[in-house]
Amino acid sequence: MDVNHAPVAVLAALPGFTPEMAERVAEARVEHHGFDFVEELEAYADLPQGLADELAERFVFLRIASDPPRPAPSRSGRSFRRR
């Protein structure tokens, strides 16, 4: 399932999710312009620790087309721009 585009009702139907968690995911993906990694989903949507990891193999993170790509971290911890 694409976490960045799934309706709230679909998120709420995931094992271990509540309607409140699904709403937090939807709000966080708007605020953060989508998610790239399962760790972001857990942190930004304030999900119980480990829940996103349990469901990670069900998730994909397709970028929201209208948003520019975010800088990826470099090995030194600083960001750089993708070209």
PDB file of C-alpha atoms in Angstrom:
ATOM      1  CA  MET A   1       0.000   0.000   0.000  1.00  0.00           C
ATOM      2  CA  ASP A   2       1.201   3.506  -0.833  1.00  0.00           C
ATOM      3  CA  VAL A   3       1.173   5.336   2.499  1.00  0.00           C
ATOM      4  CA  ASN A   4       1.458   8.737   0.809  1.00  0.00           C
ATOM      5  CA  HIS A   5      -1.808   8.301  -1.109  1.00  0.00           C
ATOM      6  CA  ALA A   6      -3.965   5.775   0.788  1.00  0.00           C
ATOM      7  CA  PRO A   7      -7.315   7.064   2.076  1.00  0.00           C
ATOM      8  CA  VAL A   8      -7.720   7.367   5.838  1.00  0.00           C
ATOM      9  CA  ALA A   9     -10.265   4.519   5.872  1.00  0.00           C
ATOM     10  CA  VAL A  10      -7.721   2.176   4.268  1.00  0.00           C
ATOM     11  CA  LEU A  11      -5.042   3.185   6.766  1.00  0.00           C
ATOM     12  CA  ALA A  12      -7.479   2.643   9.637  1.00  0.00           C
ATOM     13  CA  ALA A  13      -8.091  -0.931   8.427  1.00  0.00           C
ATOM     14  CA  LEU A  14      -4.425  -1.890   8.852  1.00  0.00           C
ATOM     15  CA  PRO A  15      -3.676  -4.363  11.645  1.00  0.00           C
ATOM     16  CA  GLY A  16      -2.835  -2.475  14.829  1.00  0.00           C
ATOM     17  CA  PHE A  17      -4.056   0.890  13.490  1.00  0.00           C
ATOM     18  CA  THR A  18      -6.900   2.899  14.986  1.00  0.00           C
ATOM     19  CA  PRO A  19      -8.925   5.603  13.215  1.00  0.00           C
ATOM     20  CA  GLU A  20      -7.004   8.180  15.270  1.00  0.00           C
ATOM     21  CA  MET A  21      -3.645   6.825  14.091  1.00  0.00           C
ATOM     22  CA  ALA A  22      -4.850   6.887  10.489  1.00  0.00           C
ATOM     23  CA  GLU A  23      -5.848  10.549  10.888  1.00  0.00           C
ATOM     24  CA  ARG A  24      -2.425  11.385  12.348  1.00  0.00           C
ATOM     25  CA  VAL A  25      -0.739   9.697   9.380  1.00  0.00           C
ATOM     26  CA  ALA A  26      -2.895  11.699   6.952  1.00  0.00           C
ATOM     27  CA  GLU A  27      -2.176  14.982   8.750  1.00  0.00           C
ATOM     28  CA  ALA A  28       1.572  14.279   9.005  1.00  0.00           C
ATOM     29  CA  ARG A  29       1.899  13.372   5.321  1.00  0.00           C
ATOM     30  CA  VAL A  30       0.347  16.709   4.359  1.00  0.00           C
ATOM     31  CA  GLU A  31       2.525  18.626   6.809  1.00  0.00           C
ATOM     32  CA  HIS A  32       5.736  16.848   5.746  1.00  0.00           C
ATOM     33  CA  HIS A  33       4.856  16.500   2.040  1.00  0.00           C
ATOM     34  CA  GLY A  34       4.733  12.734   2.264  1.00  0.00           C
ATOM     35  CA  PHE A  35       7.033  10.130   3.709  1.00  0.00           C
ATOM     36  CA  ASP A  36      10.144   8.519   2.238  1.00  0.00           C
ATOM     37  CA  PHE A  37      10.885   5.938   4.920  1.00  0.00           C
ATOM     38  CA  VAL A  38       8.989   3.900   7.501  1.00  0.00           C
ATOM     39  CA  GLU A  39      10.970   5.652  10.264  1.00  0.00           C
ATOM     40  CA  GLU A  40       9.486   8.999   9.196  1.00  0.00           C
ATOM     41  CA  LEU A  41       5.993   7.546   9.291  1.00  0.00           C
ATOM     42  CA  GLU A  42       6.464   6.344  12.852  1.00  0.00           C
ATOM     43  CA  ALA A  43       8.083   9.542  14.107  1.00  0.00           C
ATOM     44  CA  TYR A  44       5.972  12.189  12.336  1.00  0.00           C
ATOM     45  CA  ALA A  45       2.628  10.468  12.900  1.00  0.00           C
ATOM     46  CA  ASP A  46       3.461   9.586  16.523  1.00  0.00           C
ATOM     47  CA  LEU A  47       2.726   5.884  16.056  1.00  0.00           C
ATOM     48  CA  PRO A  48       3.518   3.337  18.751  1.00  0.00           C
ATOM     49  CA  GLN A  49       7.141   2.265  18.512  1.00  0.00           C
ATOM     50  CA  GLY A  50       7.549  -0.811  16.341  1.00  0.00           C
ATOM     51  CA  LEU A  51       4.120  -0.665  14.665  1.00  0.00           C
ATOM     52  CA  ALA A  52       5.411   0.785  11.409  1.00  0.00           C
ATOM     53  CA  ASP A  53       8.274  -1.727  11.386  1.00  0.00           C
ATOM     54  CA  GLU A  54       5.780  -4.580  11.779  1.00  0.00           C
ATOM     55  CA  LEU A  55       3.875  -3.343   8.726  1.00  0.00           C
ATOM     56  CA  ALA A  56       6.871  -2.143   6.680  1.00  0.00           C
ATOM     57  CA  GLU A  57       6.695  -4.934   4.127  1.00  0.00           C
ATOM     58  CA  ARG A  58       3.131  -3.832   3.282  1.00  0.00           C
ATOM     59  CA  PHE A  59       4.169  -0.198   2.654  1.00  0.00           C
ATOM     60  CA  VAL A  60       5.581   1.705  -0.295  1.00  0.00           C
ATOM     61  CA  PHE A  61       6.335   5.416  -0.286  1.00  0.00           C
ATOM     62  CA  LEU A  62       5.590   6.961  -3.670  1.00  0.00           C
ATOM     63  CA  ARG A  63       6.401  10.667  -3.746  1.00  0.00           C
ATOM     64  CA  ILE A  64       3.663  13.238  -4.062  1.00  0.00           C
ATOM     65  CA  ALA A  65       4.101  14.539  -7.623  1.00  0.00           C
ATOM     66  CA  SER A  66       3.624  18.251  -6.888  1.00  0.00           C
ATOM     67  CA  ASP A  67       6.421  18.397  -4.319  1.00  0.00           C
ATOM     68  CA  PRO A  68      10.107  18.795  -5.117  1.00  0.00           C
ATOM     69  CA  PRO A  69      12.367  16.016  -3.843  1.00  0.00           C
ATOM     70  CA  ARG A  70      13.881  16.542  -0.418  1.00  0.00           C
ATOM     71  CA  PRO A  71      17.646  16.554  -0.022  1.00  0.00           C
ATOM     72  CA  ALA A  72      19.033  13.157   0.850  1.00  0.00           C
ATOM     73  CA  PRO A  73      21.509  12.889   3.718  1.00  0.00           C
ATOM     74  CA  SER A  74      25.116  12.420   2.730  1.00  0.00           C
ATOM     75  CA  ARG A  75      27.491  10.103   4.508  1.00  0.00           C
ATOM     76  CA  SER A  76      28.822  13.029   6.521  1.00  0.00           C
ATOM     77  CA  GLY A  77      25.348  13.742   7.895  1.00  0.00           C
ATOM     78  CA  ARG A  78      24.945  16.904   5.836  1.00  0.00           C
ATOM     79  CA  SER A  79      22.418  17.193   3.045  1.00  0.00           C
ATOM     80  CA  PHE A  80      23.042  17.532  -0.653  1.00  0.00           C
ATOM     81  CA  ARG A  81      20.776  18.170  -3.594  1.00  0.00           C
ATOM     82  CA  ARG A  82      19.767  15.417  -5.968  1.00  0.00           C
ATOM     83  CA  ARG A  83      20.175  16.261  -9.641  1.00  0.00           C
TER      84      ARG A  83
END
